[in-house]
Amino acid sequence: MQVSVENTTALERRMSITVPAERIETQVNKRLQQTAQKAKIAGFRPGKVPMSEIKRRFGADARQEAIGDVIQSSFYEAVVEQKLNPAGSPSIEPKSLEAGKDLEYVAVFEVFPEFTVAGFEGITVERLSAEVADADLDKMLDILRKQNTRFEVADRAAQNEDQLNIDFVGKVDGEVFAGGSAKGTQLVLGSGRMIPGFEEGLVGAKAGEERVLNLTFPEDYQNLDLAGKTAEFTVTVNTVSEPKLPELNEEFFAQFGIKESGIDGFRTEVRKNMERELRQAIKSKVKNQVMDGLLATNPIEVPKALLSNEVDRLRVQAVQQFGGNIKPDQLPAELFEEQAKRRVVLGLIVAEVVKQFDLKPDEARVREMIQEMASAYQEPEQVVSWYYKNEQQLNEVRSVVLEEQVVDTVLQKASVTDKSVSYEEAVKPVEAPKAD
């Protein structure tokens, strides 16, 4: 077998391969022999069909199958011989497929980029530290109570944060418009659910009262047919209900799976959850800074095949998340290219760091992570046992731990500054940069 390789771009390779005719003929004859043993042809006993008849009937198919298999196996042999690492399937260009002659074809494909990860010293990381103060815990308890707010009918004028049951009809230029009317809708004043001015216009209304609101749809309203237009809403208030926060009692605690130990036990459990969230938030922010630093200091070219595969994965995820009657390939690739490129490049860089530093998942950290996740459940031992009985889930945790070890490896050489902040600042999500 003869092989020659041409570098057409930084990552694309054009590999010419010539396979001796004897190898093809051997494969063709092997298939014909197999066919002869089981072929059922009228006028012949099974296994007694003359080879000339077998070749006449099945020769073309046998040759086509043999060529396909030889191309596949010879391509694999060639990339191993040339020490190439293809990133995706090759495009095959046949040059000579004539019977009795050597098989010649060209395989065009991309390879994984070869690089060494460097620049750790140029990466800067701000590592936050914080504690869950009693005031933070008290605020969280208030949030939990508000999330479980009940509404009771009140015989008074509506106030902000009250829940109104309303009927309304919306008109533009005197005509009722689609989606602008409803009956029995529950609306909490101040929630920002309706267009500007709608909720504010109902403050002070009483049950049984009708109000007419003249409002303007925002210029950036999602329904372009209504954006910027003036509308008249006739609103009838059916009931006014005021919010009632639940008491911190046994009934409230039971909603969170805590049936004993009272307020002190509840505060302890809530604090544990907050501390777990705090650790994850700090770890996530450090990791994001490290990954951003690795991207900035290690620019690499991305194989188109990997980028295309990642775009397809993101398309499928988007359809699964948002649903709707749409197929993944109907979503524009441009929507996902930036995110796909980041994920592919980081995947290559992280894999190279693992290789360079010969990193392997620390099994003690794997167990620690599983126990941390399991602690959020009522029966953590069962959760831990489940992970260790499911190899796929266990390997996913190992991958996360290995990524953490990559972060730790970078931090050993990066410029790290520690900063003490409040709990709220530590857990606050990082805002995405605004587009210019």
CSV table of C-alpha atoms in Angstrom, one decimal:
chain,number,residue,atom,x,y,z
A,1,MET,CA,0.0,0.0,0.0
A,2,GLN,CA,1.3,3.4,-1.0
A,3,VAL,CA,0.4,6.5,1.0
A,4,SER,CA,1.3,10.2,0.5
A,5,VAL,CA,0.1,13.2,2.5
A,6,GLU,CA,-0.3,16.8,1.5
A,7,ASN,CA,-1.0,19.6,4.1
A,8,THR,CA,-3.6,21.8,2.3
A,9,THR,CA,-4.3,24.0,5.3
A,10,ALA,CA,-3.1,24.1,8.9
A,11,LEU,CA,-5.5,21.3,9.8
A,12,GLU,CA,-6.7,19.8,6.5
A,13,ARG,CA,-4.9,16.8,5.0
A,14,ARG,CA,-5.2,15.4,1.5
A,15,MET,CA,-4.0,11.8,1.7
A,16,SER,CA,-3.5,9.7,-1.6
A,17,ILE,CA,-3.7,6.0,-1.1
A,18,THR,CA,-3.0,3.2,-3.5
A,19,VAL,CA,-4.1,-0.4,-2.6
A,20,PRO,CA,-2.7,-3.4,-4.7
A,21,ALA,CA,-5.3,-5.0,-6.9
A,22,GLU,CA,-4.6,-8.4,-5.3
A,23,ARG,CA,-6.1,-7.2,-2.0
A,24,ILE,CA,-9.3,-6.1,-3.7
A,25,GLU,CA,-9.5,-9.4,-5.7
A,26,THR,CA,-8.9,-11.4,-2.5
A,27,GLN,CA,-11.9,-9.6,-0.8
A,28,VAL,CA,-14.1,-10.0,-3.9
A,29,ASN,CA,-13.4,-13.8,-4.1
A,30,LYS,CA,-14.0,-14.2,-0.4
A,31,ARG,CA,-17.4,-12.7,-0.7
A,32,LEU,CA,-18.3,-14.7,-3.8
A,33,GLN,CA,-17.2,-17.9,-2.0
A,34,GLN,CA,-19.5,-17.0,1.0
A,35,THR,CA,-22.3,-16.2,-1.4
A,36,ALA,CA,-21.9,-19.5,-3.3
A,37,GLN,CA,-22.3,-21.5,-0.1
A,38,LYS,CA,-25.8,-20.1,0.6
A,39,ALA,CA,-27.1,-18.9,-2.7
A,40,LYS,CA,-30.5,-20.4,-3.8
A,41,ILE,CA,-30.8,-20.4,-7.6
A,42,ALA,CA,-33.4,-22.3,-9.5
A,43,GLY,CA,-31.9,-25.4,-11.3
A,44,PHE,CA,-29.0,-25.7,-8.9
A,45,ARG,CA,-28.6,-27.5,-5.5
A,46,PRO,CA,-27.5,-25.3,-2.6
A,47,GLY,CA,-23.7,-25.0,-2.6
A,48,LYS,CA,-23.4,-26.5,-6.1
A,49,VAL,CA,-23.9,-23.3,-8.2
A,50,PRO,CA,-21.0,-22.8,-10.6
A,51,MET,CA,-18.7,-20.0,-9.7
A,52,SER,CA,-19.2,-18.5,-13.2
A,53,GLU,CA,-22.9,-18.1,-12.5
A,54,ILE,CA,-22.2,-16.7,-9.0
A,55,LYS,CA,-19.8,-14.1,-10.6
A,56,ARG,CA,-22.4,-13.2,-13.3
A,57,ARG,CA,-25.1,-12.6,-10.7
A,58,PHE,CA,-23.3,-11.3,-7.7
A,59,GLY,CA,-19.9,-10.1,-9.0
A,60,ALA,CA,-20.7,-6.4,-9.2
A,61,ASP,CA,-22.2,-6.2,-5.7
A,62,ALA,CA,-19.3,-8.2,-4.2
A,63,ARG,CA,-16.8,-5.8,-5.8
A,64,GLN,CA,-18.6,-2.7,-4.6
A,65,GLU,CA,-18.8,-4.1,-1.0
A,66,ALA,CA,-15.1,-5.2,-1.1
A,67,ILE,CA,-14.0,-1.7,-2.3
A,68,GLY,CA,-16.0,0.0,0.5
A,69,ASP,CA,-14.5,-2.3,3.2
A,70,VAL,CA,-11.0,-1.9,1.8
A,71,ILE,CA,-11.2,1.9,1.6
A,72,GLN,CA,-12.4,1.9,5.2
A,73,SER,CA,-9.7,-0.5,6.5
A,74,SER,CA,-6.9,1.0,4.4
A,75,PHE,CA,-7.7,4.5,5.5
A,76,TYR,CA,-7.4,3.5,9.1
A,77,GLU,CA,-4.1,1.7,8.4
A,78,ALA,CA,-2.8,4.8,6.6
A,79,VAL,CA,-3.6,7.3,9.4
A,80,VAL,CA,-1.9,5.0,11.9
A,81,GLU,CA,1.1,4.7,9.7
A,82,GLN,CA,1.3,8.4,9.1
A,83,LYS,CA,0.6,9.1,12.8
A,84,LEU,CA,-2.4,11.4,12.0
A,85,ASN,CA,-5.3,12.0,14.3
A,86,PRO,CA,-8.5,12.7,12.2
A,87,ALA,CA,-11.1,15.0,13.6
A,88,GLY,CA,-14.2,13.6,11.8
A,89,SER,CA,-14.9,11.4,8.9
A,90,PRO,CA,-13.0,11.8,5.6
A,91,SER,CA,-14.3,12.8,2.3
A,92,ILE,CA,-13.4,10.1,-0.2
A,93,GLU,CA,-12.5,10.9,-3.8
A,94,PRO,CA,-12.1,7.7,-5.9
A,95,LYS,CA,-9.4,7.9,-8.6
A,96,SER,CA,-9.3,4.3,-10.0
A,97,LEU,CA,-11.8,1.6,-9.3
A,98,GLU,CA,-11.3,-0.5,-12.4
A,99,ALA,CA,-11.3,-4.3,-11.9
A,100,GLY,CA,-7.8,-5.8,-12.1
A,101,LYS,CA,-6.1,-2.5,-11.4
A,102,ASP,CA,-4.8,-1.0,-8.2
A,103,LEU,CA,-7.4,0.9,-6.2
A,104,GLU,CA,-6.6,4.6,-6.0
A,105,TYR,CA,-8.4,7.1,-3.9
A,106,VAL,CA,-7.9,10.4,-2.1
A,107,ALA,CA,-9.1,11.0,1.5
A,108,VAL,CA,-9.6,14.6,2.6
A,109,PHE,CA,-10.0,15.2,6.3
A,110,GLU,CA,-9.1,17.5,9.2
A,111,VAL,CA,-6.8,16.6,12.0
A,112,PHE,CA,-6.8,17.6,15.7
A,113,PRO,CA,-4.5,20.6,16.2
A,114,GLU,CA,-1.2,19.8,17.9
A,115,PHE,CA,-0.2,22.3,20.5
A,116,THR,CA,1.2,22.7,24.0
A,117,VAL,CA,-0.9,24.5,26.6
A,118,ALA,CA,1.1,27.4,28.0
A,119,GLY,CA,0.7,30.9,29.6
A,120,PHE,CA,-0.5,29.8,33.0
A,121,GLU,CA,1.6,32.6,34.6
A,122,GLY,CA,-0.3,35.2,32.5
A,123,ILE,CA,-3.7,34.2,33.9
A,124,THR,CA,-5.2,36.4,36.7
A,125,VAL,CA,-7.8,35.0,39.0
A,126,GLU,CA,-9.8,36.7,41.8
A,127,ARG,CA,-10.8,34.1,44.3
A,128,LEU,CA,-13.7,35.2,46.5
A,129,SER,CA,-14.3,34.1,50.1
A,130,ALA,CA,-17.5,34.7,52.1
A,131,GLU,CA,-19.5,33.3,55.0
A,132,VAL,CA,-23.2,32.9,55.6
A,133,ALA,CA,-24.0,35.5,58.2
A,134,ASP,CA,-27.1,35.4,60.4
A,135,ALA,CA,-28.5,38.4,58.4
A,136,ASP,CA,-28.1,36.4,55.2
A,137,LEU,CA,-29.9,33.4,56.8
A,138,ASP,CA,-32.8,35.7,58.0
A,139,LYS,CA,-33.1,37.1,54.5
A,140,MET,CA,-33.3,33.7,53.0
A,141,LEU,CA,-36.0,32.7,55.4
A,142,ASP,CA,-38.0,35.7,54.3
A,143,ILE,CA,-37.5,34.7,50.7
A,144,LEU,CA,-38.8,31.2,51.4
A,145,ARG,CA,-41.8,32.6,53.2
A,146,LYS,CA,-42.6,34.9,50.2
A,147,GLN,CA,-42.2,32.0,47.8
A,148,ASN,CA,-45.0,30.3,49.8
A,149,THR,CA,-47.3,33.3,50.0
A,150,ARG,CA,-51.0,32.7,50.3
A,151,PHE,CA,-53.6,35.2,49.2
A,152,GLU,CA,-56.8,36.0,51.1
A,153,VAL,CA,-59.7,38.0,49.8
A,154,ALA,CA,-59.6,41.5,51.3
A,155,ASP,CA,-62.5,44.1,51.5
A,156,ARG,CA,-60.4,47.1,50.6
A,157,ALA,CA,-58.8,49.0,47.7
A,158,ALA,CA,-55.9,47.2,45.9
A,159,GLN,CA,-52.4,47.8,46.9
A,160,ASN,CA,-49.0,46.9,45.4
A,161,GLU,CA,-48.3,43.1,45.9
A,162,ASP,CA,-52.0,42.3,46.1
A,163,GLN,CA,-53.4,39.7,43.8
A,164,LEU,CA,-56.3,40.7,41.7
A,165,ASN,CA,-58.7,38.5,39.8
A,166,ILE,CA,-59.6,40.4,36.6
A,167,ASP,CA,-61.4,40.3,33.3
A,168,PHE,CA,-60.1,42.6,30.6
A,169,VAL,CA,-60.6,43.5,26.9
A,170,GLY,CA,-57.9,45.3,24.9
A,171,LYS,CA,-58.5,47.3,21.8
A,172,VAL,CA,-56.3,49.0,19.2
A,173,ASP,CA,-58.0,51.7,17.0
A,174,GLY,CA,-61.3,50.5,18.4
A,175,GLU,CA,-60.8,46.9,17.4
A,176,VAL,CA,-60.2,44.0,19.8
A,177,PHE,CA,-56.8,42.5,19.0
A,178,ALA,CA,-55.7,38.8,19.3
A,179,GLY,CA,-54.4,37.9,22.7
A,180,GLY,CA,-55.6,41.2,24.3
A,181,SER,CA,-58.5,39.8,26.3
A,182,ALA,CA,-59.0,37.4,29.1
A,183,LYS,CA,-61.3,36.4,31.9
A,184,GLY,CA,-60.5,35.3,35.5
A,185,THR,CA,-56.8,36.2,35.2
A,186,GLN,CA,-54.8,36.3,38.4
A,187,LEU,CA,-52.5,39.2,38.5
A,188,VAL,CA,-50.1,40.3,41.3
A,189,LEU,CA,-49.6,44.1,41.2
A,190,GLY,CA,-46.0,45.0,40.9
A,191,SER,CA,-45.0,41.7,39.3
A,192,GLY,CA,-44.2,43.4,35.9
A,193,ARG,CA,-46.2,40.8,34.0
A,194,MET,CA,-48.2,43.3,32.0
A,195,ILE,CA,-47.1,46.2,29.8
A,196,PRO,CA,-46.0,49.4,31.6
A,197,GLY,CA,-48.9,51.3,33.2
A,198,PHE,CA,-51.3,48.3,33.4
A,199,GLU,CA,-50.6,47.2,36.9
A,200,GLU,CA,-50.0,50.7,38.2
A,201,GLY,CA,-53.4,51.7,36.8
A,202,LEU,CA,-55.2,49.2,39.0
A,203,VAL,CA,-53.7,50.4,42.3
A,204,GLY,CA,-56.6,51.7,44.4
A,205,ALA,CA,-59.3,49.7,42.6
A,206,LYS,CA,-61.9,47.8,44.5
A,207,ALA,CA,-63.8,44.5,43.8
A,208,GLY,CA,-66.5,45.1,41.3
A,209,GLU,CA,-64.9,48.3,39.9
A,210,GLU,CA,-64.3,48.8,36.2
A,211,ARG,CA,-61.3,50.9,34.9
A,212,VAL,CA,-60.3,52.0,31.5
A,213,LEU,CA,-56.6,52.2,30.9
A,214,ASN,CA,-55.1,54.0,27.9
A,215,LEU,CA,-51.6,52.6,27.4
A,216,THR,CA,-48.8,52.3,24.8
A,217,PHE,CA,-47.0,49.1,23.9
A,218,PRO,CA,-43.2,49.4,24.2
A,219,GLU,CA,-41.3,49.9,21.0
A,220,ASP,CA,-39.4,46.6,21.6
A,221,TYR,CA,-42.6,44.6,22.3
A,222,GLN,CA,-42.2,41.0,21.1
A,223,ASN,CA,-45.4,41.2,19.0
A,224,LEU,CA,-44.2,43.6,16.2
A,225,ASP,CA,-47.8,44.2,15.1
A,226,LEU,CA,-48.4,45.9,18.5
A,227,ALA,CA,-45.0,47.5,19.2
A,228,GLY,CA,-45.3,51.2,19.8
A,229,LYS,CA,-49.1,51.3,19.4
A,230,THR,CA,-51.7,52.9,21.7
A,231,ALA,CA,-54.3,50.5,23.3
A,232,GLU,CA,-57.3,50.9,25.4
A,233,PHE,CA,-57.9,48.2,28.1
A,234,THR,CA,-61.3,47.9,29.9
A,235,VAL,CA,-60.6,46.1,33.1
A,236,THR,CA,-63.1,44.6,35.6
A,237,VAL,CA,-61.8,43.8,39.0
A,238,ASN,CA,-63.5,40.7,40.4
A,239,THR,CA,-61.6,40.2,43.7
A,240,VAL,CA,-58.8,41.8,45.6
A,241,SER,CA,-56.7,39.5,47.7
A,242,GLU,CA,-53.9,40.5,50.1
A,243,PRO,CA,-50.7,38.5,50.6
A,244,LYS,CA,-50.3,36.4,53.8
A,245,LEU,CA,-46.9,35.2,54.7
A,246,PRO,CA,-46.8,31.7,56.3
A,247,GLU,CA,-45.7,31.4,59.9
A,248,LEU,CA,-42.3,29.7,60.7
A,249,ASN,CA,-44.0,26.7,62.3
A,250,GLU,CA,-44.0,22.9,62.0
A,251,GLU,CA,-46.4,23.0,59.1
A,252,PHE,CA,-44.1,25.3,57.1
A,253,PHE,CA,-41.0,23.3,58.0
A,254,ALA,CA,-42.7,20.1,56.8
A,255,GLN,CA,-43.0,21.5,53.3
A,256,PHE,CA,-39.2,21.2,53.1
A,257,GLY,CA,-39.0,17.7,54.5
A,258,ILE,CA,-38.1,18.8,58.0
A,259,LYS,CA,-40.6,17.4,60.5
A,260,GLU,CA,-38.6,17.6,63.7
A,261,SER,CA,-36.2,19.9,65.6
A,262,GLY,CA,-38.3,23.1,65.1
A,263,ILE,CA,-37.0,26.5,64.1
A,264,ASP,CA,-33.4,25.8,65.1
A,265,GLY,CA,-33.3,22.6,63.0
A,266,PHE,CA,-34.8,24.4,60.1
A,267,ARG,CA,-32.3,27.3,60.3
A,268,THR,CA,-29.5,24.7,60.4
A,269,GLU,CA,-30.7,23.0,57.2
A,270,VAL,CA,-31.2,26.2,55.4
A,271,ARG,CA,-27.8,27.4,56.4
A,272,LYS,CA,-26.3,24.1,55.1
A,273,ASN,CA,-28.0,24.6,51.7
A,274,MET,CA,-26.7,28.2,51.6
A,275,GLU,CA,-23.2,27.1,52.4
A,276,ARG,CA,-23.3,24.5,49.7
A,277,GLU,CA,-24.6,27.1,47.2
A,278,LEU,CA,-21.8,29.4,48.3
A,279,ARG,CA,-19.1,26.8,47.8
A,280,GLN,CA,-20.4,26.0,44.3
A,281,ALA,CA,-20.7,29.7,43.3
A,282,ILE,CA,-17.1,30.5,44.4
A,283,LYS,CA,-15.8,27.4,42.6
A,284,SER,CA,-17.7,28.2,39.5
A,285,LYS,CA,-16.4,31.8,39.3
A,286,VAL,CA,-12.8,30.6,39.8
A,287,LYS,CA,-13.3,28.0,37.1
A,288,ASN,CA,-14.8,30.5,34.6
A,289,GLN,CA,-11.8,32.9,35.1
A,290,VAL,CA,-9.3,30.0,34.6
A,291,MET,CA,-11.1,28.9,31.4
A,292,ASP,CA,-11.3,32.4,30.1
A,293,GLY,CA,-7.5,32.7,30.8
A,294,LEU,CA,-6.7,29.5,29.0
A,295,LEU,CA,-8.7,30.6,26.0
A,296,ALA,CA,-6.9,34.0,25.9
A,297,THR,CA,-3.4,32.5,26.2
A,298,ASN,CA,-3.9,29.5,23.9
A,299,PRO,CA,-5.5,30.6,20.6
A,300,ILE,CA,-5.9,27.4,18.5
A,301,GLU,CA,-7.6,26.7,15.2
A,302,VAL,CA,-10.8,24.6,15.5
A,303,PRO,CA,-11.5,21.6,13.1
A,304,LYS,CA,-14.7,22.4,11.2
A,305,ALA,CA,-16.0,18.9,11.8
A,306,LEU,CA,-15.8,19.3,15.6
A,307,LEU,CA,-17.5,22.8,15.4
A,308,SER,CA,-20.3,21.4,13.2
A,309,ASN,CA,-20.9,18.5,15.5
A,310,GLU,CA,-21.1,20.8,18.5
A,311,VAL,CA,-23.5,23.2,16.8
A,312,ASP,CA,-25.7,20.2,16.0
A,313,ARG,CA,-25.6,19.2,19.7
A,314,LEU,CA,-26.6,22.7,20.8
A,315,ARG,CA,-29.4,22.8,18.3
A,316,VAL,CA,-30.8,19.6,19.8
A,317,GLN,CA,-30.5,20.9,23.3
A,318,ALA,CA,-32.3,24.1,22.3
A,319,VAL,CA,-35.2,22.2,20.9
A,320,GLN,CA,-35.4,20.0,23.9
A,321,GLN,CA,-35.3,23.0,26.3
A,322,PHE,CA,-37.8,25.2,24.5
A,323,GLY,CA,-39.9,22.6,22.6
A,324,GLY,CA,-42.2,23.7,19.8
A,325,ASN,CA,-42.8,22.1,16.4
A,326,ILE,CA,-39.3,22.7,15.0
A,327,LYS,CA,-36.5,20.4,13.9
A,328,PRO,CA,-33.0,21.1,15.2
A,329,ASP,CA,-31.6,21.7,11.7
A,330,GLN,CA,-34.1,24.5,11.1
A,331,LEU,CA,-32.3,26.6,13.7
A,332,PRO,CA,-29.7,28.9,12.1
A,333,ALA,CA,-26.2,27.6,12.8
A,334,GLU,CA,-25.0,31.2,13.4
A,335,LEU,CA,-27.0,31.3,16.7
A,336,PHE,CA,-24.7,28.6,18.2
A,337,GLU,CA,-21.3,29.1,16.5
A,338,GLU,CA,-19.8,31.3,19.2
A,339,GLN,CA,-20.8,29.0,22.0
A,340,ALA,CA,-19.9,25.9,20.1
A,341,LYS,CA,-16.4,27.3,19.3
A,342,ARG,CA,-15.8,28.1,23.0
A,343,ARG,CA,-16.8,24.6,24.1
A,344,VAL,CA,-14.8,22.9,21.4
A,345,VAL,CA,-11.6,24.9,22.1
A,346,LEU,CA,-11.9,24.5,25.8
A,347,GLY,CA,-12.5,20.8,25.4
A,348,LEU,CA,-9.3,20.5,23.4
A,349,ILE,CA,-7.3,22.7,25.8
A,350,VAL,CA,-8.5,20.8,28.9
A,351,ALA,CA,-7.8,17.4,27.3
A,352,GLU,CA,-4.3,18.7,26.5
A,353,VAL,CA,-3.7,19.8,30.1
A,354,VAL,CA,-4.8,16.4,31.3
A,355,LYS,CA,-2.3,14.8,28.9
A,356,GLN,CA,0.6,17.2,29.6
A,357,PHE,CA,0.3,16.8,33.4
A,358,ASP,CA,-0.8,13.1,33.3
A,359,LEU,CA,-3.9,13.9,35.4
A,360,LYS,CA,-6.3,11.2,36.5
A,361,PRO,CA,-9.5,11.6,38.5
A,362,ASP,CA,-8.9,11.7,42.2
A,363,GLU,CA,-11.2,9.0,43.5
A,364,ALA,CA,-11.3,10.6,47.0
A,365,ARG,CA,-12.6,13.8,45.4
A,366,VAL,CA,-15.1,11.9,43.3
A,367,ARG,CA,-16.6,10.3,46.5
A,368,GLU,CA,-16.5,13.7,48.2
A,369,MET,CA,-18.4,15.3,45.3
A,370,ILE,CA,-21.0,12.6,45.3
A,371,GLN,CA,-21.5,12.9,49.0
A,372,GLU,CA,-21.9,16.7,48.7
A,373,MET,CA,-24.6,16.2,46.0
A,374,ALA,CA,-26.3,13.5,48.1
A,375,SER,CA,-26.4,15.6,51.2
A,376,ALA,CA,-29.2,17.7,49.6
A,377,TYR,CA,-31.5,14.6,49.7
A,378,GLN,CA,-33.4,13.1,52.6
A,379,GLU,CA,-31.6,9.7,52.2
A,380,PRO,CA,-28.0,10.5,51.1
A,381,GLU,CA,-26.7,7.0,51.5
A,382,GLN,CA,-29.1,5.7,48.8
A,383,VAL,CA,-28.0,8.5,46.4
A,384,VAL,CA,-24.3,7.6,47.0
A,385,SER,CA,-25.0,3.9,46.4
A,386,TRP,CA,-27.0,4.8,43.2
A,387,TYR,CA,-24.0,6.7,41.7
A,388,TYR,CA,-21.6,3.8,42.4
A,389,LYS,CA,-24.0,1.3,40.7
A,390,ASN,CA,-24.3,3.5,37.6
A,391,GLU,CA,-21.1,3.6,35.7
A,392,GLN,CA,-22.2,6.3,33.2
A,393,GLN,CA,-23.2,8.7,36.0
A,394,LEU,CA,-20.1,7.9,38.0
A,395,ASN,CA,-17.9,8.7,34.9
A,396,GLU,CA,-19.7,12.0,34.5
A,397,VAL,CA,-18.7,12.9,38.1
A,398,ARG,CA,-15.2,11.8,37.4
A,399,SER,CA,-15.1,14.1,34.4
A,400,VAL,CA,-16.2,17.0,36.5
A,401,VAL,CA,-13.5,16.2,39.1
A,402,LEU,CA,-10.9,15.9,36.4
A,403,GLU,CA,-11.8,19.4,35.2
A,404,GLU,CA,-11.5,20.7,38.7
A,405,GLN,CA,-8.0,19.2,38.9
A,406,VAL,CA,-7.2,21.0,35.6
A,407,VAL,CA,-8.3,24.3,37.3
A,408,ASP,CA,-6.1,23.5,40.3
A,409,THR,CA,-3.1,22.8,38.1
A,410,VAL,CA,-3.5,26.2,36.4
A,411,LEU,CA,-4.0,28.0,39.8
A,412,GLN,CA,-0.6,26.7,41.0
A,413,LYS,CA,1.1,29.0,38.4
A,414,ALA,CA,-1.6,31.7,37.8
A,415,SER,CA,-1.7,35.1,39.6
A,416,VAL,CA,-4.3,34.6,42.2
A,417,THR,CA,-5.7,37.3,44.6
A,418,ASP,CA,-8.1,36.5,47.4
A,419,LYS,CA,-11.0,38.8,48.1
A,420,SER,CA,-13.4,38.7,51.1
A,421,VAL,CA,-17.0,39.6,50.1
A,422,SER,CA,-20.5,39.3,51.3
A,423,TYR,CA,-22.6,36.2,50.8
A,424,GLU,CA,-24.9,38.0,48.3
A,425,GLU,CA,-21.9,39.2,46.2
A,426,ALA,CA,-20.3,35.8,46.2
A,427,VAL,CA,-23.4,34.0,44.9
A,428,LYS,CA,-24.5,36.7,42.5
A,429,PRO,CA,-24.3,35.5,38.9
A,430,VAL,CA,-21.6,37.1,36.7
A,431,GLU,CA,-23.3,39.4,34.2
A,432,ALA,CA,-22.6,38.7,30.5
A,433,PRO,CA,-20.7,41.4,28.7
A,434,LYS,CA,-23.0,43.8,26.8
A,435,ALA,CA,-22.8,43.9,23.0
A,436,ASP,CA,-21.4,47.0,21.5
